[in-house]
XYZ file of C-alpha atoms in Angstrom:
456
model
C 34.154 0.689 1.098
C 32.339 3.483 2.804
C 30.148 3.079 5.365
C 26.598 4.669 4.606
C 24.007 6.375 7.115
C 20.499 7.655 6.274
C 18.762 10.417 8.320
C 15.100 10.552 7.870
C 13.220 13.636 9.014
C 9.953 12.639 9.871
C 9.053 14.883 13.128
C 7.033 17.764 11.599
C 3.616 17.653 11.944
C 1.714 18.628 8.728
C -0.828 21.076 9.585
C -1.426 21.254 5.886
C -2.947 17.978 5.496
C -5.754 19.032 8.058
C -5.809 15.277 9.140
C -5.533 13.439 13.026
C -3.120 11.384 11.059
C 0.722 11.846 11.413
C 1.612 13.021 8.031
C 4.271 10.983 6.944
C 2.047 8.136 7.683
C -0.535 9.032 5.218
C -0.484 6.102 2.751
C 0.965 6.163 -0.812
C -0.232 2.937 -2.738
C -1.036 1.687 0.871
C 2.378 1.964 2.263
C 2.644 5.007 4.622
C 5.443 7.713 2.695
C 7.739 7.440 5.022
C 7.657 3.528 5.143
C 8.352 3.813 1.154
C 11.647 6.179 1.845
C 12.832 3.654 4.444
C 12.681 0.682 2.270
C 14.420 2.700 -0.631
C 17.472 3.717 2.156
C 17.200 -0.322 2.874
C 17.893 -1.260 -0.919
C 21.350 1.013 -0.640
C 22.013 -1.510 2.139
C 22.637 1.324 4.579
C 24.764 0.654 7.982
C 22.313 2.250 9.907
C 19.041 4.643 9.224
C 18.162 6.540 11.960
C 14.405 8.282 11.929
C 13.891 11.340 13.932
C 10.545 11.292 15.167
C 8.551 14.507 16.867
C 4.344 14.386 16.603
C 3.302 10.988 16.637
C 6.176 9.618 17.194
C 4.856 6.007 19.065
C 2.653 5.352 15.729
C 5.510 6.117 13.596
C 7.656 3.435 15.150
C 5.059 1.021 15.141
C 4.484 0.886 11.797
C 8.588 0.942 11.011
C 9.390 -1.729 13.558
C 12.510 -2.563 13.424
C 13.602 -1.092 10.052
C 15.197 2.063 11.751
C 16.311 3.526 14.914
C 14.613 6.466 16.497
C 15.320 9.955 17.488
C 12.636 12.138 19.472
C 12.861 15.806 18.606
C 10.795 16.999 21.180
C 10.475 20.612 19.623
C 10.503 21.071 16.295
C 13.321 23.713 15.886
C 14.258 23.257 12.520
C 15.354 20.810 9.810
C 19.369 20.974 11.180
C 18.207 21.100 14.991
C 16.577 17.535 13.580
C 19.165 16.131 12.544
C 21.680 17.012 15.229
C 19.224 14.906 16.940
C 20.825 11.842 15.390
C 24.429 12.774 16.811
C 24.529 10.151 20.092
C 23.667 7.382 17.608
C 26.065 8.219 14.470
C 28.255 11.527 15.388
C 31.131 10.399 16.208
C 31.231 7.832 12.808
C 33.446 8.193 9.678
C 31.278 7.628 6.643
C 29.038 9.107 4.056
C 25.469 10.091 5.600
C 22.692 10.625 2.710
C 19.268 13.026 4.489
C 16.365 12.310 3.297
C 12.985 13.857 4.099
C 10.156 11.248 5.421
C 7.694 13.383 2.550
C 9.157 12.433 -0.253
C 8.067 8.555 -0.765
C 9.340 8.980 -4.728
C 12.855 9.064 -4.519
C 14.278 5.853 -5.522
C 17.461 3.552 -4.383
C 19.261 4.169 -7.707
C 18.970 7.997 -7.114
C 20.280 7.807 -3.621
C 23.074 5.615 -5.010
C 24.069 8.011 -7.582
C 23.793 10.715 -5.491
C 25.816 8.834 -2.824
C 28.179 7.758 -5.747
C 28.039 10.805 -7.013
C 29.653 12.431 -3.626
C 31.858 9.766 -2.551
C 33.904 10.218 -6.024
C 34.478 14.208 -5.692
C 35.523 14.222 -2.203
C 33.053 16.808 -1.646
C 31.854 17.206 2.087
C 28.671 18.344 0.820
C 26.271 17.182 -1.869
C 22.705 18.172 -3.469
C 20.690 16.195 -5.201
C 19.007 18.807 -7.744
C 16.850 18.915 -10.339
C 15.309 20.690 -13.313
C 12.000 22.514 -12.887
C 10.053 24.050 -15.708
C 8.676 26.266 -13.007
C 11.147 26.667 -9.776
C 9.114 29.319 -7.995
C 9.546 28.174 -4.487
C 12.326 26.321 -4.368
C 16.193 27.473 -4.004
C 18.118 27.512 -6.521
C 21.686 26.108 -7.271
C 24.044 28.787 -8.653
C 27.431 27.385 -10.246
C 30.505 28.852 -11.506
C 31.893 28.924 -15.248
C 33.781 25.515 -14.264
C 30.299 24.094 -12.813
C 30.577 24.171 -9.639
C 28.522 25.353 -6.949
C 28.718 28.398 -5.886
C 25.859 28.646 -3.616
C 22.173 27.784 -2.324
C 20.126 30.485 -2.915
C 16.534 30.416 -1.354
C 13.686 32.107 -3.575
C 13.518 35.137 -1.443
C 17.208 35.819 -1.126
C 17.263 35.593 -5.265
C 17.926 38.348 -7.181
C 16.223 38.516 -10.702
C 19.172 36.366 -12.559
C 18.994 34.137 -10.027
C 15.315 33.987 -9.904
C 15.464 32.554 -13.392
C 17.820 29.818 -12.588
C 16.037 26.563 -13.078
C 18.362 24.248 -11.422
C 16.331 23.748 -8.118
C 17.215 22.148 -4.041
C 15.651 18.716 -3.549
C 15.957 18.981 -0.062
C 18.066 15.910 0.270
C 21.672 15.809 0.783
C 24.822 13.804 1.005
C 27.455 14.499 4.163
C 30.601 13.832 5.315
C 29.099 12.500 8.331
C 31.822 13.660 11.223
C 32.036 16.891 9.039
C 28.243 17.007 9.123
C 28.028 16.807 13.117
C 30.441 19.051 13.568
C 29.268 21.813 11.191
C 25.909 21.420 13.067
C 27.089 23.136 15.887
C 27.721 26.577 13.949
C 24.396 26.742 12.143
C 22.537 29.621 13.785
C 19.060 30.184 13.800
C 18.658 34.485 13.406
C 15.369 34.319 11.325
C 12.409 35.207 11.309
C 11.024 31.292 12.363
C 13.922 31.487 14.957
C 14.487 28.136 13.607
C 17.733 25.811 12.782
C 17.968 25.430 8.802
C 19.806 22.358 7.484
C 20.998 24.280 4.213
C 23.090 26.332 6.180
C 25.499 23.879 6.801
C 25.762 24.099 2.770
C 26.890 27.632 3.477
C 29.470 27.138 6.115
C 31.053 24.609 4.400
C 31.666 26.959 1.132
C 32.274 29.854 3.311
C 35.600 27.396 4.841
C 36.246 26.350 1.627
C 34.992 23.439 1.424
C 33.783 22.032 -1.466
C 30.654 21.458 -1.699
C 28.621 19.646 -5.190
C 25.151 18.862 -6.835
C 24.056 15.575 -8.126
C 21.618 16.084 -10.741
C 18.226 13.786 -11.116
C 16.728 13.675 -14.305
C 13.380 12.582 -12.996
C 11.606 16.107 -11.066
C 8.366 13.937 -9.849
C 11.139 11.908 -7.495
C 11.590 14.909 -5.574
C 7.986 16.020 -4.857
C 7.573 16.131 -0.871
C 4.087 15.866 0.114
C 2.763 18.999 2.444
C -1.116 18.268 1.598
C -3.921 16.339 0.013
C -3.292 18.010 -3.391
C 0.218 16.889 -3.751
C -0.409 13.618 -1.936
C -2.883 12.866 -4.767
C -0.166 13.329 -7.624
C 2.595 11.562 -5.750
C -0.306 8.638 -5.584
C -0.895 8.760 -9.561
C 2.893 9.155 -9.913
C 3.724 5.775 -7.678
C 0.741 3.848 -9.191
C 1.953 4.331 -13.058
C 5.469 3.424 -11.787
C 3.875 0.236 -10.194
C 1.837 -0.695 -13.043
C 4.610 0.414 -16.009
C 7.021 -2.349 -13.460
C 4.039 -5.058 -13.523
C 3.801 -4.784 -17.709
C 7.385 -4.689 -17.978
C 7.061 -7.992 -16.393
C 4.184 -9.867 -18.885
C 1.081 -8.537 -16.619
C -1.495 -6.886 -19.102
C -2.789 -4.118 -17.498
C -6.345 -2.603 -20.040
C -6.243 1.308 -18.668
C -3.125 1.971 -15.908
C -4.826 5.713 -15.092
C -7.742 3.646 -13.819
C -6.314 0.149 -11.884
C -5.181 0.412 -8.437
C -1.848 -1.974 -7.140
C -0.472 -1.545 -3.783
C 3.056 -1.256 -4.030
C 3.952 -5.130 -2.440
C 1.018 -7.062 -4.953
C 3.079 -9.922 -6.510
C 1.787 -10.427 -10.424
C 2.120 -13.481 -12.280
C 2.481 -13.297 -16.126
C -0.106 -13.061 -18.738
C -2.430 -12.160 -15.912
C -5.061 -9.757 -17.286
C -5.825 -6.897 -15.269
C -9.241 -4.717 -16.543
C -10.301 -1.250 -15.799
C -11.133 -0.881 -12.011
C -9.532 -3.112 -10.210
C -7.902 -2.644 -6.918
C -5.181 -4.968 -6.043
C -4.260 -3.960 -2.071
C -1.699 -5.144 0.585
C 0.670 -7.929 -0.042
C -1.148 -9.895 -2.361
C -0.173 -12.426 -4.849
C -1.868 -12.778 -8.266
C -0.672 -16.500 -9.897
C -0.762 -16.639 -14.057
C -2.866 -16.258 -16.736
C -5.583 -15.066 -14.474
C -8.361 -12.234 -14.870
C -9.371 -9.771 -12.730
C -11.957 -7.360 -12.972
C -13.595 -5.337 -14.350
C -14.149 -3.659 -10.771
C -12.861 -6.468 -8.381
C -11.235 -5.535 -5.441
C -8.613 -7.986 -3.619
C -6.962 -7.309 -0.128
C -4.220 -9.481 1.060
C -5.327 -12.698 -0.918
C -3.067 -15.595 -2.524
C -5.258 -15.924 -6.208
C -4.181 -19.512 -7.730
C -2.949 -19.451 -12.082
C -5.718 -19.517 -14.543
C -7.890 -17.808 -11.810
C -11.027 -15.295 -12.830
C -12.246 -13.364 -10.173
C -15.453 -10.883 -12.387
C -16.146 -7.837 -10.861
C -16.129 -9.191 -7.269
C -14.262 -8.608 -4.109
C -11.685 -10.773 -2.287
C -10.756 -10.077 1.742
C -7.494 -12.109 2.901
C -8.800 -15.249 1.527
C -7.130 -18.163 -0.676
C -8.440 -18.972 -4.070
C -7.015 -22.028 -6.052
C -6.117 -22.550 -9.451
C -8.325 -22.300 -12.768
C -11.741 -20.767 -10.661
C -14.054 -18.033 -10.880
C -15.526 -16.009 -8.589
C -18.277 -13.464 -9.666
C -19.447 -11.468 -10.924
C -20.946 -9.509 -7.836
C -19.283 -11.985 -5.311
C -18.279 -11.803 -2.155
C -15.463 -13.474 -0.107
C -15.213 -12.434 3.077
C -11.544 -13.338 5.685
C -10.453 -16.574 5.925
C -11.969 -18.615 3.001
C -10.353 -21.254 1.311
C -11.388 -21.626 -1.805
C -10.110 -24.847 -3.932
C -9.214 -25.472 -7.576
C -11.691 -25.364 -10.427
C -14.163 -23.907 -7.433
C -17.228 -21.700 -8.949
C -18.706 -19.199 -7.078
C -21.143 -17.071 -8.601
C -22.942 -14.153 -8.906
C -24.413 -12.287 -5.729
C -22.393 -15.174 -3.538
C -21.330 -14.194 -0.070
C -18.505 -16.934 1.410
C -17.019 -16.544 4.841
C -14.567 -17.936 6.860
C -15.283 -21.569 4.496
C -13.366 -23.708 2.768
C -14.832 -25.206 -0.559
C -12.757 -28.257 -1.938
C -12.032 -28.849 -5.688
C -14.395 -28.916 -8.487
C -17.671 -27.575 -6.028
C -19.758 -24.736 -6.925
C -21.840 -21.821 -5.720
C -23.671 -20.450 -8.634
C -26.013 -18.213 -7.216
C -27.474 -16.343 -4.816
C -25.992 -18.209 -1.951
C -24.354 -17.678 1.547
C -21.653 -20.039 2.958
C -20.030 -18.775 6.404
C -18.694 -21.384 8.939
C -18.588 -24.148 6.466
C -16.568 -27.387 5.507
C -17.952 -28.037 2.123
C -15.178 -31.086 0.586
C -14.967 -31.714 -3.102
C -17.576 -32.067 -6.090
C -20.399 -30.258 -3.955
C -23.175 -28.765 -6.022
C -24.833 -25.738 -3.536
C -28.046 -24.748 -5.374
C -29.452 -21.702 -6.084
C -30.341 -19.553 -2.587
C -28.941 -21.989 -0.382
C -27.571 -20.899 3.310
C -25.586 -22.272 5.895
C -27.479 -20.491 9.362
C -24.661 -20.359 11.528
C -25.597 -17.597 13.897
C -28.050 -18.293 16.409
C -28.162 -14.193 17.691
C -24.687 -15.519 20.344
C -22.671 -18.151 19.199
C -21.187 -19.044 15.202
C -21.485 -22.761 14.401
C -19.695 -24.951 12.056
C -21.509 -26.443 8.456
C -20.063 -29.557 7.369
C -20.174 -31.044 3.897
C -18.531 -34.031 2.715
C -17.532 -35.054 -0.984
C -20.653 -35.014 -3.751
C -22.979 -33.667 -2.348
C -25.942 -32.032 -3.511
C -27.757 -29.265 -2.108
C -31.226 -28.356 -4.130
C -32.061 -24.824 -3.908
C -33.428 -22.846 -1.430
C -32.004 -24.926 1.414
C -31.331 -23.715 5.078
C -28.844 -26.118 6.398
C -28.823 -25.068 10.577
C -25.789 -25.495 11.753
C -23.861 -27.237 13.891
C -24.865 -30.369 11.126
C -23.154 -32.397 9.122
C -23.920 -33.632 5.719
C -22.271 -36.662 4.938
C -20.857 -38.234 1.315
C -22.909 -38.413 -1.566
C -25.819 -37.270 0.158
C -29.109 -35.024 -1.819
C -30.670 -32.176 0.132
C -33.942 -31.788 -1.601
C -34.885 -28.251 -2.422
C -36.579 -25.818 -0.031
C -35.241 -27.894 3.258
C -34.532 -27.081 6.524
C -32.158 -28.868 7.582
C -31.544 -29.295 11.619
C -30.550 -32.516 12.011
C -27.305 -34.394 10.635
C -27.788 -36.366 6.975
C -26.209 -39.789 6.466
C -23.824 -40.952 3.396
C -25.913 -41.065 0.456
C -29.415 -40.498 1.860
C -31.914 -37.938 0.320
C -33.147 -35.480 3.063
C -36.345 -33.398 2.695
C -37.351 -31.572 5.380
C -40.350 -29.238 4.190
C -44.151 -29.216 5.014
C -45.938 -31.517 2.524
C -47.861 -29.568 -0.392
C -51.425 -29.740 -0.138
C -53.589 -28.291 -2.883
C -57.006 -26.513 -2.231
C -59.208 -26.802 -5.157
C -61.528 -23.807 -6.093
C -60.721 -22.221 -2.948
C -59.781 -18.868 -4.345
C -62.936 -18.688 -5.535
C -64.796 -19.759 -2.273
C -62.673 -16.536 -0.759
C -63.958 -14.438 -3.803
C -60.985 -12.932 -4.685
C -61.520 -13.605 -8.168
């Protein structure tokens, strides 16, 4: 079998996007693009990818980790001066080495493999993935023989007329004989008028030695799109997010209006889950069965439990159990743990709390800090006051509990098993198992006093 490299080029700099941030880092479905190329190199199951990095390179290899080695192209001289970068790490190897630009977050595994495929079966030394554009202005075009093959890489202002109307465009990402690559390198010149090093002439040296040289065809154009600013960025984004929801249906997820639901591209879906219009599911997380979700929820790196409703509300790397509902207008906030057949409901803020089985929020409420256990009935307006201006303190509630409304339970306190808040406390000290606890001033009525302050 042959061995397999991948060269990402990921050093240029983007002017075009007009933004501090690196461009290939610029999210796509809230995976940076070039992240989304390296993970399609890693489903080939590459020997070794090999990144070459120029602006930005220290945030670049933070967000890759460990998924690729690193080049520094310290000036940016050109797309073949980039990857002769790679030579000290894979030069000297026999193999087949696919380059791929870090733009072009589209491109799938199953293209690369054909494309790699594709090469390895000719014997060709060169290979270029092509496609078919309605409109190729821009692009170079592929110009083949009567017995189809290609006869050369011609860039749009080289093109005569014919040409010109050639729709057969350059992708921009090849397949190399990787020792024939590196050495093939070394001829490329660079007399033009960028003074730069152009990775398509190595196509041209190879034909002009008689090599041959082939083009892999894609049938899907929107693969190739490289992203040089917002505008394109913005297409590649409602590209990616049909693929992700057409992948999710495919798999028993209902999804009400695709064009207008948001799923990052590592959300895990369970079936007969009902997604509705407006929803944003982000980072990695994982949606159980039969659940609902919006209209207009928004969940971040969250584990939602099956048979789970969560009404236009919004979730923040929390847990939600099985067969609850959250909203509408919720909101839970990092680190909550909420149980099974919990209710939180509208205009509800939880944070950093755990809620056990079967208790409920219903309205109006905030929980932060807390320990509520199982059963617990929170009334209407109730808060747990666990900042004192400094410090956060801890609200505990044990099993059955009932808290009337418009309680202010002062933490640190503890409210133990079975026990009734009554409503409009404030509670500061500790309650005991099963006692009632009222803590209010005692109502004293004034008769015909509005009158004796002639309001009347």
């Amino acid at each position: 079998m042959t061995n397999t490299y991948a060269v990402v080029l990921a050093a240029g700099q983007g002017t075009r996007m007009k933004s501090d941030l690196y461009k290939v880092l610029h999210p796509v479905c809230g995976i940076p693009m070039v992240e989304h190329v390296i993970n399609h190199i890693r489903g080939l199951g590459a020997n070794r990818i090999v990144t070459i990095v120029g602006h930005g390179a220290e945030t670049v290899e933070e967000t890759l980790g460990g998924k690729s080695e690193y080049v520094l192209q310290q000036q940016q001289l050109g797309t073949a001066h980039a990857v002769q970068q790679a030579e000290s790490l894979i030069g000297d190897l026999g193999g087949t080495t696919i380059v791929v630009c870090g733009d072009t977050p589209l491109i799938r595994s199953e293209t690369m493999a054909a494309l790699i495929a594709h090469h390895n079966g000719t014997g060709a030394k060169a290979t270029i993935l092509t496609a078919i554009a309605d409109d190729p202005t821009g692009y170079g075009r592929i110009i083949r023989g009567e017995n189809n093959q290609v006869l050369r890489n011609v860039e749009q202002k080289d093109a005569t007329t014919e040409e010109q109307k050639v729709t057969e465009i350059n992708t921009g990402t090849y397949c190399f004989d990787n020792r024939t690559l590196f050495e093939t390198l070394k001829k490329v010149g660079n007399d033009n008028a960028q003074g730069e090093y152009y990775l398509p002439d190595v196509v041209g040296i190879l034909q002009a030695k008689g090599a041959l040289v082939t083009a892999y065809v894609t049938d899907d154009l929107s693969e190739t799109m490289g992203v040089n600013d917002r505008v394109v960025l913005s297409e590649v984004e409602r590209v990616m997010r049909r693929r992700i929801a057409e992948k999710h249906m495919r798999n028993g997820v209902t999804i009400i209006n695709p064009e207008n639901t948001y799923i990052s591209a590592t959300a895990e879906i369970g079936r007969d889950t009902v997604l509705q219009p407006g929803t944003m599911i982000e980072g990695d997380t994982v949606i159980g069965d039969k659940c609902t979700i919006g209209p207009n929820s928004q969940i971040v790196n969250s584990m939602i439990g099956d048979g789970t409703t969560i009404h236009s509300s919004v979730v923040l790397t929390s847990r939600i159990g099985s067969a609850t509902t959250v909203g509408p207008f919720a909101h839970i906030r990092p680190d909550s743990n909420l149980g099974d057949h919990v209710k939180i409901g509208n205009f509800v803020e939880v944070k950093k709390s755990l809620l056990g089985e079967g208790s409920k929020v219903s309205h109006l409420s905030y929980i932060g800090d807390a320990d509520i256990g199982a059963n617990v009935n929170v009334g209407c307006g109730a808060i747990t006051v666990n900042f004192d201006g400094k410090n956060k303190y801890q609200t505990t509630i044990e099993d059955n509990v009932f808290i009337g409304c418009n309680s202010n339970l002062v933490a640190p306190v503890h409210v133990g098993k079975g026990a009734y808040v009554a409503a409009g406390s404030t509670i500061t000290k500790n309650v005991p198992e099963s006692s009632l606890a009222i803590a209010r001033a005692r109502q004293e009525n004034k008769e015909d006093y509005v009158q004796k302050l002639n309001l009347n």
